[in-house]
Amino acid sequence: MSQGAAHCLAACSLQLAACSLQLAACSLQLAACSLADM
């Protein structure tokens, strides 16, 4: 694998990690919102 592809994979995995963190925060907000509705 070339150096460029490895760099791209690393950046992609970092983006995936940030995305999953955002998803977790979003689900927490949804849970808080549903709790506030009750």
GROMACS .gro file of C-alpha atoms in nm:
model
   38
    1MET     CA    1   0.000   0.000   0.000
    2SER     CA    2   0.131   0.345  -0.083
    3GLN     CA    3   0.196   0.612   0.178
    4GLY     CA    4  -0.094   0.821   0.049
    5ALA     CA    5  -0.344   0.538   0.093
    6ALA     CA    6  -0.228   0.475   0.451
    7HIS     CA    7  -0.259   0.846   0.533
    8CYS     CA    8  -0.608   0.851   0.382
    9LEU     CA    9  -0.710   0.545   0.585
   10ALA     CA   10  -0.586   0.706   0.906
   11ALA     CA   11  -0.778   1.026   0.835
   12CYS     CA   12  -1.087   0.824   0.747
   13SER     CA   13  -1.075   0.625   1.072
   14LEU     CA   14  -1.035   0.949   1.268
   15GLN     CA   15  -1.341   1.089   1.093
   16LEU     CA   16  -1.533   0.770   1.174
   17ALA     CA   17  -1.438   0.800   1.541
   18ALA     CA   18  -1.552   1.163   1.551
   19CYS     CA   19  -1.874   1.066   1.374
   20SER     CA   20  -1.952   0.790   1.626
   21LEU     CA   21  -1.887   1.036   1.910
   22GLN     CA   22  -2.133   1.278   1.749
   23LEU     CA   23  -2.386   0.996   1.714
   24ALA     CA   24  -2.348   0.913   2.084
   25ALA     CA   25  -2.401   1.277   2.179
   26CYS     CA   26  -2.704   1.293   1.952
   27SER     CA   27  -2.861   0.983   2.109
   28LEU     CA   28  -2.796   1.130   2.455
   29GLN     CA   29  -2.977   1.448   2.349
   30LEU     CA   30  -3.264   1.239   2.214
   31ALA     CA   31  -3.290   1.051   2.543
   32ALA     CA   32  -3.291   1.377   2.740
   33CYS     CA   33  -3.554   1.517   2.506
   34SER     CA   34  -3.783   1.214   2.547
   35LEU     CA   35  -3.733   1.229   2.925
   36ALA     CA   36  -3.833   1.596   2.925
   37ASP     CA   37  -4.146   1.508   2.729
   38MET     CA   38  -4.260   1.259   2.993
   0.00000   0.00000   0.00000
